[in-house]
Amino acid sequence: MDKGNHMKTTLDINDELFRQMRDIAQHDKVTLKSLVEQGLRLVIKSREAAPARKRAEPVVFKGRLGFTPEFEGKDWRAFKDEARRR
């Protein structure tokens, strides 16, 4: 366990979460402080291990405006029917 510098702080914790935390600490015979530190270490470790997400580039289609000749003047039913056939 790290015996380095320590900082005191105050946390507002949801009542139900606190009850669960207290029960776990009593069951495992550890302090609330050590339980909070374990949780924080797990979160930090999981974020460090997670690969960085790449931002997706937008898909851009170049072409003319409007529909292809086979769909000019048709309603959405024609689009649905064609999509189902493919």
PDB file of C-alpha atoms in Angstrom:
ATOM      1  CA  MET A   1       0.000   0.000   0.000  1.00  0.00           C
ATOM      2  CA  ASP A   2       1.231   3.463  -0.862  1.00  0.00           C
ATOM      3  CA  LYS A   3       2.263   5.375   2.260  1.00  0.00           C
ATOM      4  CA  GLY A   4       2.911   8.576   0.308  1.00  0.00           C
ATOM      5  CA  ASN A   5       1.062  11.849   0.530  1.00  0.00           C
ATOM      6  CA  HIS A   6      -2.586  11.830   1.540  1.00  0.00           C
ATOM      7  CA  MET A   7      -5.294  14.408   1.036  1.00  0.00           C
ATOM      8  CA  LYS A   8      -8.379  14.699   3.193  1.00  0.00           C
ATOM      9  CA  THR A   9     -11.602  15.415   1.393  1.00  0.00           C
ATOM     10  CA  THR A  10     -15.350  15.230   1.906  1.00  0.00           C
ATOM     11  CA  LEU A  11     -17.640  13.269  -0.395  1.00  0.00           C
ATOM     12  CA  ASP A  12     -21.416  13.338  -0.672  1.00  0.00           C
ATOM     13  CA  ILE A  13     -22.440   9.739  -1.371  1.00  0.00           C
ATOM     14  CA  ASN A  14     -25.904   8.476  -2.231  1.00  0.00           C
ATOM     15  CA  ASP A  15     -27.511   6.855   0.845  1.00  0.00           C
ATOM     16  CA  GLU A  16     -28.139   3.469  -0.794  1.00  0.00           C
ATOM     17  CA  LEU A  17     -24.633   3.362  -2.241  1.00  0.00           C
ATOM     18  CA  PHE A  18     -23.214   4.227   1.181  1.00  0.00           C
ATOM     19  CA  ARG A  19     -25.196   1.399   2.832  1.00  0.00           C
ATOM     20  CA  GLN A  20     -23.907  -1.075   0.265  1.00  0.00           C
ATOM     21  CA  MET A  21     -20.367   0.212   0.686  1.00  0.00           C
ATOM     22  CA  ARG A  22     -20.596  -0.027   4.481  1.00  0.00           C
ATOM     23  CA  ASP A  23     -21.928  -3.601   4.285  1.00  0.00           C
ATOM     24  CA  ILE A  24     -19.103  -4.648   1.959  1.00  0.00           C
ATOM     25  CA  ALA A  25     -16.502  -2.975   4.171  1.00  0.00           C
ATOM     26  CA  GLN A  26     -17.852  -4.749   7.265  1.00  0.00           C
ATOM     27  CA  HIS A  27     -18.027  -8.089   5.484  1.00  0.00           C
ATOM     28  CA  ASP A  28     -14.491  -7.773   4.089  1.00  0.00           C
ATOM     29  CA  LYS A  29     -13.180  -6.241   7.331  1.00  0.00           C
ATOM     30  CA  VAL A  30     -11.732  -3.204   5.571  1.00  0.00           C
ATOM     31  CA  THR A  31     -12.160   0.525   6.107  1.00  0.00           C
ATOM     32  CA  LEU A  32     -14.452   2.690   4.020  1.00  0.00           C
ATOM     33  CA  LYS A  33     -11.358   4.658   3.023  1.00  0.00           C
ATOM     34  CA  SER A  34      -9.647   1.583   1.596  1.00  0.00           C
ATOM     35  CA  LEU A  35     -12.832   0.542  -0.207  1.00  0.00           C
ATOM     36  CA  VAL A  36     -13.152   3.976  -1.844  1.00  0.00           C
ATOM     37  CA  GLU A  37      -9.470   3.868  -2.824  1.00  0.00           C
ATOM     38  CA  GLN A  38      -9.935   0.389  -4.353  1.00  0.00           C
ATOM     39  CA  GLY A  39     -12.876   1.632  -6.384  1.00  0.00           C
ATOM     40  CA  LEU A  40     -11.025   4.684  -7.621  1.00  0.00           C
ATOM     41  CA  ARG A  41      -8.012   2.578  -8.589  1.00  0.00           C
ATOM     42  CA  LEU A  42     -10.249   0.195 -10.560  1.00  0.00           C
ATOM     43  CA  VAL A  43     -11.849   3.054 -12.484  1.00  0.00           C
ATOM     44  CA  ILE A  44      -8.492   4.669 -13.246  1.00  0.00           C
ATOM     45  CA  LYS A  45      -6.962   1.343 -14.309  1.00  0.00           C
ATOM     46  CA  SER A  46      -9.886   0.502 -16.604  1.00  0.00           C
ATOM     47  CA  ARG A  47      -9.645   3.877 -18.328  1.00  0.00           C
ATOM     48  CA  GLU A  48      -5.910   3.544 -18.803  1.00  0.00           C
ATOM     49  CA  ALA A  49      -6.356   0.064 -20.276  1.00  0.00           C
ATOM     50  CA  ALA A  50      -9.175   1.045 -22.629  1.00  0.00           C
ATOM     51  CA  PRO A  51      -8.012   1.780 -26.161  1.00  0.00           C
ATOM     52  CA  ALA A  52      -8.552   5.327 -27.318  1.00  0.00           C
ATOM     53  CA  ARG A  53     -11.611   5.605 -29.506  1.00  0.00           C
ATOM     54  CA  LYS A  54     -11.123   6.895 -32.999  1.00  0.00           C
ATOM     55  CA  ARG A  55     -13.568   9.460 -34.200  1.00  0.00           C
ATOM     56  CA  ALA A  56     -15.502   8.231 -37.203  1.00  0.00           C
ATOM     57  CA  GLU A  57     -15.180  10.316 -40.316  1.00  0.00           C
ATOM     58  CA  PRO A  58     -18.471  11.396 -41.857  1.00  0.00           C
ATOM     59  CA  VAL A  59     -19.507   9.510 -44.976  1.00  0.00           C
ATOM     60  CA  VAL A  60     -19.909  11.869 -47.901  1.00  0.00           C
ATOM     61  CA  PHE A  61     -21.310  10.916 -51.275  1.00  0.00           C
ATOM     62  CA  LYS A  62     -20.604  13.101 -54.254  1.00  0.00           C
ATOM     63  CA  GLY A  63     -23.187  13.169 -56.968  1.00  0.00           C
ATOM     64  CA  ARG A  64     -26.153  15.033 -58.287  1.00  0.00           C
ATOM     65  CA  LEU A  65     -29.103  16.078 -56.173  1.00  0.00           C
ATOM     66  CA  GLY A  66     -32.267  14.072 -56.382  1.00  0.00           C
ATOM     67  CA  PHE A  67     -33.157  10.489 -57.089  1.00  0.00           C
ATOM     68  CA  THR A  68     -31.944   8.117 -59.758  1.00  0.00           C
ATOM     69  CA  PRO A  69     -34.156   8.136 -62.864  1.00  0.00           C
ATOM     70  CA  GLU A  70     -35.911   4.910 -61.877  1.00  0.00           C
ATOM     71  CA  PHE A  71     -37.236   6.576 -58.693  1.00  0.00           C
ATOM     72  CA  GLU A  72     -38.075  10.069 -60.004  1.00  0.00           C
ATOM     73  CA  GLY A  73     -41.620  10.940 -58.975  1.00  0.00           C
ATOM     74  CA  LYS A  74     -42.112   7.719 -56.970  1.00  0.00           C
ATOM     75  CA  ASP A  75     -43.303   7.563 -53.363  1.00  0.00           C
ATOM     76  CA  TRP A  76     -41.611   5.906 -50.377  1.00  0.00           C
ATOM     77  CA  ARG A  77     -43.428   2.639 -51.046  1.00  0.00           C
ATOM     78  CA  ALA A  78     -41.345   2.225 -54.210  1.00  0.00           C
ATOM     79  CA  PHE A  79     -38.159   2.676 -52.163  1.00  0.00           C
ATOM     80  CA  LYS A  80     -39.302   0.128 -49.575  1.00  0.00           C
ATOM     81  CA  ASP A  81     -40.312  -2.383 -52.228  1.00  0.00           C
ATOM     82  CA  GLU A  82     -36.952  -2.055 -53.974  1.00  0.00           C
ATOM     83  CA  ALA A  83     -35.054  -2.375 -50.681  1.00  0.00           C
ATOM     84  CA  ARG A  84     -36.949  -5.570 -49.846  1.00  0.00           C
ATOM     85  CA  ARG A  85     -36.190  -7.071 -53.250  1.00  0.00           C
ATOM     86  CA  ARG A  86     -32.454  -6.572 -52.764  1.00  0.00           C
TER      87      ARG A  86
END
